[in-house]
PDB file of C-alpha atoms in Angstrom:
ATOM      1  CA  MET A   1      93.194 111.922  88.523  1.00 71.00           C
ATOM      2  CA  ALA A   2      95.210 112.266  91.334  1.00 92.00           C
ATOM      3  CA  ILE A   3      99.210 112.112  91.986  1.00 97.00           C
ATOM      4  CA  LEU A   4      99.720 109.172  94.311  1.00 98.00           C
ATOM      5  CA  GLU A   5     102.487 108.776  96.949  1.00 98.00           C
ATOM      6  CA  ILE A   6     105.926 106.660  95.569  1.00 98.00           C
ATOM      7  CA  LEU A   7     107.105 104.542  98.236  1.00 98.00           C
ATOM      8  CA  VAL A   8     110.409 105.349  99.170  1.00 96.00           C
ATOM      9  CA  TYR A   9     113.403 101.994  99.650  1.00 96.00           C
ATOM     10  CA  PRO A  10     113.677 100.427 101.844  1.00 94.00           C
ATOM     11  CA  ASP A  11     109.961 100.760 102.711  1.00 96.00           C
ATOM     12  CA  GLU A  12     109.125  97.260 103.339  1.00 97.00           C
ATOM     13  CA  ARG A  13     105.630  97.478 101.370  1.00 98.00           C
ATOM     14  CA  LEU A  14     107.929  97.498  98.153  1.00 98.00           C
ATOM     15  CA  ARG A  15     108.859  93.684  99.013  1.00 98.00           C
ATOM     16  CA  THR A  16     104.834  92.599  98.270  1.00 98.00           C
ATOM     17  CA  VAL A  17     104.077  90.540  95.892  1.00 98.00           C
ATOM     18  CA  ALA A  18     101.326  91.749  93.266  1.00 98.00           C
ATOM     19  CA  LYS A  19      98.355  89.911  92.687  1.00 98.00           C
ATOM     20  CA  PRO A  20      97.119  89.306  88.917  1.00 98.00           C
ATOM     21  CA  VAL A  21      94.120  91.811  87.920  1.00 98.00           C
ATOM     22  CA  GLU A  22      90.883  89.551  88.124  1.00 97.00           C
ATOM     23  CA  THR A  23      88.918  92.340  85.685  1.00 97.00           C
ATOM     24  CA  VAL A  24      90.117  94.711  83.791  1.00 98.00           C
ATOM     25  CA  ASP A  25      87.068  97.194  84.840  1.00 98.00           C
ATOM     26  CA  GLU A  26      86.599 100.885  85.621  1.00 98.00           C
ATOM     27  CA  SER A  27      88.885 100.708  89.038  1.00 97.00           C
ATOM     28  CA  THR A  28      91.574  99.196  86.819  1.00 98.00           C
ATOM     29  CA  ARG A  29      91.344 102.021  84.233  1.00 98.00           C
ATOM     30  CA  GLN A  30      91.224 104.723  87.052  1.00 98.00           C
ATOM     31  CA  LEU A  31      94.445 103.255  88.674  1.00 98.00           C
ATOM     32  CA  VAL A  32      96.273 103.276  85.098  1.00 98.00           C
ATOM     33  CA  LYS A  33      95.091 106.998  84.828  1.00 98.00           C
ATOM     34  CA  ASP A  34      96.294 108.067  88.280  1.00 98.00           C
ATOM     35  CA  MET A  35      99.589 105.786  88.052  1.00 98.00           C
ATOM     36  CA  THR A  36     100.390 107.534  84.624  1.00 98.00           C
ATOM     37  CA  GLU A  37      99.604 111.159  86.157  1.00 98.00           C
ATOM     38  CA  THR A  38     101.977 110.086  89.100  1.00 98.00           C
ATOM     39  CA  MET A  39     104.934 108.370  86.611  1.00 98.00           C
ATOM     40  CA  TYR A  40     104.865 111.816  84.389  1.00 97.00           C
ATOM     41  CA  ASP A  41     104.910 114.593  87.732  1.00 97.00           C
ATOM     42  CA  ALA A  42     107.546 112.177  88.776  1.00 97.00           C
ATOM     43  CA  ASN A  43     108.910 112.710  85.825  1.00 96.00           C
ATOM     44  CA  GLY A  44     109.816 108.958  85.402  1.00 97.00           C
ATOM     45  CA  ILE A  45     109.448 106.220  82.524  1.00 98.00           C
ATOM     46  CA  GLY A  46     107.988 103.444  83.888  1.00 98.00           C
ATOM     47  CA  LEU A  47     105.516 102.758  87.213  1.00 98.00           C
ATOM     48  CA  ALA A  48     104.493  99.573  88.646  1.00 98.00           C
ATOM     49  CA  ALA A  49     101.294  99.429  90.824  1.00 98.00           C
ATOM     50  CA  THR A  50     103.197  98.173  94.203  1.00 98.00           C
ATOM     51  CA  GLN A  51     105.914 101.443  93.739  1.00 98.00           C
ATOM     52  CA  VAL A  52     102.012 103.045  94.994  1.00 98.00           C
ATOM     53  CA  ASN A  53     101.154 100.726  97.141  1.00 98.00           C
ATOM     54  CA  ILE A  54      98.683  98.594  95.248  1.00 98.00           C
ATOM     55  CA  HIS A  55      99.460  95.166  94.968  1.00 98.00           C
ATOM     56  CA  GLN A  56      97.875  94.432  91.501  1.00 98.00           C
ATOM     57  CA  GLN A  57      99.822  93.561  88.324  1.00 98.00           C
ATOM     58  CA  VAL A  58      99.349  96.951  86.567  1.00 98.00           C
ATOM     59  CA  ILE A  59     102.355  98.899  84.797  1.00 98.00           C
ATOM     60  CA  VAL A  60     102.722 101.998  83.128  1.00 98.00           C
ATOM     61  CA  MET A  61     105.549 103.169  81.225  1.00 98.00           C
ATOM     62  CA  ASP A  62     106.333 105.999  78.470  1.00 98.00           C
ATOM     63  CA  LEU A  63     109.657 106.031  76.887  1.00 97.00           C
ATOM     64  CA  SER A  64     108.917 108.772  74.547  1.00 96.00           C
ATOM     65  CA  ASP A  65     110.686 112.344  74.772  1.00 95.00           C
ATOM     66  CA  GLU A  66     107.390 113.985  73.827  1.00 96.00           C
ATOM     67  CA  ARG A  67     105.583 111.680  76.735  1.00 94.00           C
ATOM     68  CA  ASN A  68     102.675 110.549  74.265  1.00 96.00           C
ATOM     69  CA  GLU A  69     103.472 106.636  73.711  1.00 97.00           C
ATOM     70  CA  LEU A  70     101.981 105.210  77.026  1.00 98.00           C
ATOM     71  CA  ARG A  71     102.231 101.839  77.143  1.00 98.00           C
ATOM     72  CA  VAL A  72      99.892  99.884  79.930  1.00 98.00           C
ATOM     73  CA  LEU A  73     100.911  96.122  80.984  1.00 98.00           C
ATOM     74  CA  ILE A  74      98.406  94.522  82.975  1.00 98.00           C
ATOM     75  CA  ASN A  75      99.188  90.879  84.088  1.00 98.00           C
ATOM     76  CA  PRO A  76     102.402  90.742  82.218  1.00 98.00           C
ATOM     77  CA  THR A  77     104.274  87.238  81.692  1.00 98.00           C
ATOM     78  CA  VAL A  78     107.785  87.026  79.949  1.00 98.00           C
ATOM     79  CA  ILE A  79     107.335  84.116  77.189  1.00 98.00           C
ATOM     80  CA  GLU A  80     110.730  84.505  75.432  1.00 98.00           C
ATOM     81  CA  GLN A  81     113.882  85.862  76.698  1.00 98.00           C
ATOM     82  CA  ASP A  82     117.659  86.107  74.937  1.00 97.00           C
ATOM     83  CA  GLY A  83     120.635  87.991  74.980  1.00 98.00           C
ATOM     84  CA  GLU A  84     122.205  90.223  77.501  1.00 97.00           C
ATOM     85  CA  GLN A  85     123.104  93.842  78.054  1.00 98.00           C
ATOM     86  CA  VAL A  86     123.750  96.093  80.980  1.00 97.00           C
ATOM     87  CA  TYR A  87     122.336  99.452  81.612  1.00 96.00           C
ATOM     88  CA  ASP A  88     122.490 101.907  84.503  1.00 97.00           C
ATOM     89  CA  GLU A  89     119.101 102.180  85.907  1.00 97.00           C
ATOM     90  CA  GLY A  90     117.180 104.309  87.845  1.00 97.00           C
ATOM     91  CA  CYS A  91     114.272 104.267  90.385  1.00 98.00           C
ATOM     92  CA  LEU A  92     110.931 106.716  91.322  1.00 98.00           C
ATOM     93  CA  SER A  93     111.494 104.303  94.733  1.00 97.00           C
ATOM     94  CA  VAL A  94     115.184 104.875  95.039  1.00 97.00           C
ATOM     95  CA  PRO A  95     115.636 108.314  94.075  1.00 94.00           C
ATOM     96  CA  GLU A  96     118.725 110.032  92.897  1.00 91.00           C
ATOM     97  CA  TYR A  97     120.906 106.344  92.601  1.00 94.00           C
ATOM     98  CA  TYR A  98     121.539 104.843  89.392  1.00 96.00           C
ATOM     99  CA  ALA A  99     123.838 101.486  89.174  1.00 96.00           C
ATOM    100  CA  PRO A 100     124.344  98.842  86.595  1.00 97.00           C
ATOM    101  CA  VAL A 101     122.232  96.060  86.192  1.00 97.00           C
ATOM    102  CA  LYS A 102     122.221  93.320  83.969  1.00 97.00           C
ATOM    103  CA  ARG A 103     119.196  91.598  82.020  1.00 98.00           C
ATOM    104  CA  ALA A 104     117.766  89.751  78.933  1.00 98.00           C
ATOM    105  CA  GLU A 105     118.704  92.140  76.105  1.00 98.00           C
ATOM    106  CA  ASN A 106     115.395  90.691  74.109  1.00 98.00           C
ATOM    107  CA  ILE A 107     111.900  89.803  75.432  1.00 98.00           C
ATOM    108  CA  LYS A 108     108.793  88.829  74.370  1.00 98.00           C
ATOM    109  CA  ILE A 109     105.634  89.272  77.298  1.00 98.00           C
ATOM    110  CA  ASN A 110     101.829  88.803  77.076  1.00 98.00           C
ATOM    111  CA  ALA A 111      99.859  91.310  78.482  1.00 98.00           C
ATOM    112  CA  LEU A 112      96.457  93.014  78.767  1.00 98.00           C
ATOM    113  CA  ASP A 113      95.653  96.906  77.888  1.00 98.00           C
ATOM    114  CA  GLU A 114      93.712  98.924  79.743  1.00 96.00           C
ATOM    115  CA  GLN A 115      90.241  97.677  78.064  1.00 96.00           C
ATOM    116  CA  GLY A 116      91.237  94.060  78.972  1.00 97.00           C
ATOM    117  CA  GLU A 117      92.348  92.843  75.414  1.00 98.00           C
ATOM    118  CA  ILE A 118      95.390  90.461  75.595  1.00 98.00           C
ATOM    119  CA  TYR A 119      98.410  91.231  73.416  1.00 98.00           C
ATOM    120  CA  GLN A 120     101.889  90.420  72.437  1.00 98.00           C
ATOM    121  CA  LEU A 121     104.795  92.705  72.904  1.00 98.00           C
ATOM    122  CA  GLU A 122     108.177  91.967  71.283  1.00 98.00           C
ATOM    123  CA  ALA A 123     110.861  94.419  73.284  1.00 98.00           C
ATOM    124  CA  HIS A 124     114.705  95.477  72.691  1.00 97.00           C
ATOM    125  CA  GLY A 125     116.984  97.497  74.488  1.00 96.00           C
ATOM    126  CA  LEU A 126     115.852 100.367  76.701  1.00 97.00           C
ATOM    127  CA  LEU A 127     112.038  98.908  76.572  1.00 98.00           C
ATOM    128  CA  ALA A 128     113.465  95.583  77.789  1.00 98.00           C
ATOM    129  CA  VAL A 129     114.980  96.639  80.508  1.00 98.00           C
ATOM    130  CA  CYS A 130     112.113  99.123  81.739  1.00 98.00           C
ATOM    131  CA  ILE A 131     109.803  96.085  81.503  1.00 98.00           C
ATOM    132  CA  GLN A 132     111.950  93.534  83.691  1.00 98.00           C
ATOM    133  CA  HIS A 133     112.578  96.386  86.088  1.00 98.00           C
ATOM    134  CA  GLU A 134     108.888  97.035  86.561  1.00 98.00           C
ATOM    135  CA  MET A 135     107.737  93.502  86.428  1.00 98.00           C
ATOM    136  CA  ASP A 136     110.320  92.818  89.100  1.00 98.00           C
ATOM    137  CA  HIS A 137     108.520  95.306  91.389  1.00 98.00           C
ATOM    138  CA  LEU A 138     105.416  93.520  90.823  1.00 98.00           C
ATOM    139  CA  ALA A 139     107.550  90.228  92.257  1.00 98.00           C
ATOM    140  CA  GLY A 140     108.905  92.491  95.002  1.00 98.00           C
ATOM    141  CA  LYS A 141     111.695  93.325  94.010  1.00 98.00           C
ATOM    142  CA  VAL A 142     114.047  96.590  93.671  1.00 98.00           C
ATOM    143  CA  PHE A 143     116.916  96.985  91.464  1.00 97.00           C
ATOM    144  CA  VAL A 144     119.312  97.172  94.144  1.00 96.00           C
ATOM    145  CA  ASP A 145     118.668  93.699  94.914  1.00 97.00           C
ATOM    146  CA  TYR A 146     120.989  93.237  91.851  1.00 96.00           C
ATOM    147  CA  LEU A 147     123.663  94.638  93.146  1.00 95.00           C
ATOM    148  CA  SER A 148     126.388  93.391  96.096  1.00 95.00           C
ATOM    149  CA  ARG A 149     125.404  92.793  99.844  1.00 95.00           C
ATOM    150  CA  LEU A 150     127.947  95.894 100.313  1.00 95.00           C
ATOM    151  CA  LYS A 151     126.438  98.214  98.347  1.00 93.00           C
ATOM    152  CA  GLN A 152     122.568  97.237  99.028  1.00 93.00           C
ATOM    153  CA  ASP A 153     123.657  97.990 103.019  1.00 93.00           C
ATOM    154  CA  ARG A 154     124.969 101.445 102.005  1.00 93.00           C
ATOM    155  CA  ILE A 155     122.511 102.548  99.728  1.00 92.00           C
ATOM    156  CA  LYS A 156     119.801 101.138 102.578  1.00 92.00           C
ATOM    157  CA  LYS A 157     121.776 103.040 105.374  1.00 93.00           C
ATOM    158  CA  LYS A 158     121.764 106.132 103.179  1.00 90.00           C
ATOM    159  CA  PHE A 159     117.990 106.091 102.281  1.00 88.00           C
ATOM    160  CA  VAL A 160     117.130 105.364 105.912  1.00 88.00           C
ATOM    161  CA  LYS A 161     119.134 108.334 107.332  1.00 88.00           C
ATOM    162  CA  ARG A 162     117.260 110.422 104.767  1.00 82.00           C
ATOM    163  CA  ALA A 163     113.945 109.070 105.693  1.00 78.00           C
ATOM    164  CA  ARG A 164     114.546 110.276 109.335  1.00 82.00           C
ATOM    165  CA  SER A 165     115.753 113.669 108.404  1.00 76.00           C
ATOM    166  CA  PHE A 166     112.321 114.017 107.088  1.00 68.00           C
ATOM    167  CA  ASP A 167     110.579 113.175 109.807  1.00 61.00           C
TER     168      ASP A 167
END
């Protein structure tokens, strides 16, 4: 397993739209293992392949306190959604920044697991938020896209300045 580099906003590679996984094979399972190790190492609850510069529709997440309830979503699609909730979101690609984002309260998705088996999942609350957040990454979106243009510009300037200080 390997710790992968997480892209940081406003890196343009975060805007790449991920392609569906053609076949779930050993390389896909290795990606899932590497992404899982990376997510746990970064103390995150979700990670999309786009965030590690791999543009395939793969998501890993674990919302448990014990870090023992890993969920793998390959080629996820929302088939139902309703309700509305606002949640203070953060992101491994936008470190140390949180902002309220409005999303569906309840969703139902179809996805493949790491064995390539299709399954359906109904999600509510934080799990629904996390799934929608990570699916946005697969579509080339970052949660700050939901904020006002003024806030987006401020965040972008802050992260560009931070990146320069590391060069």
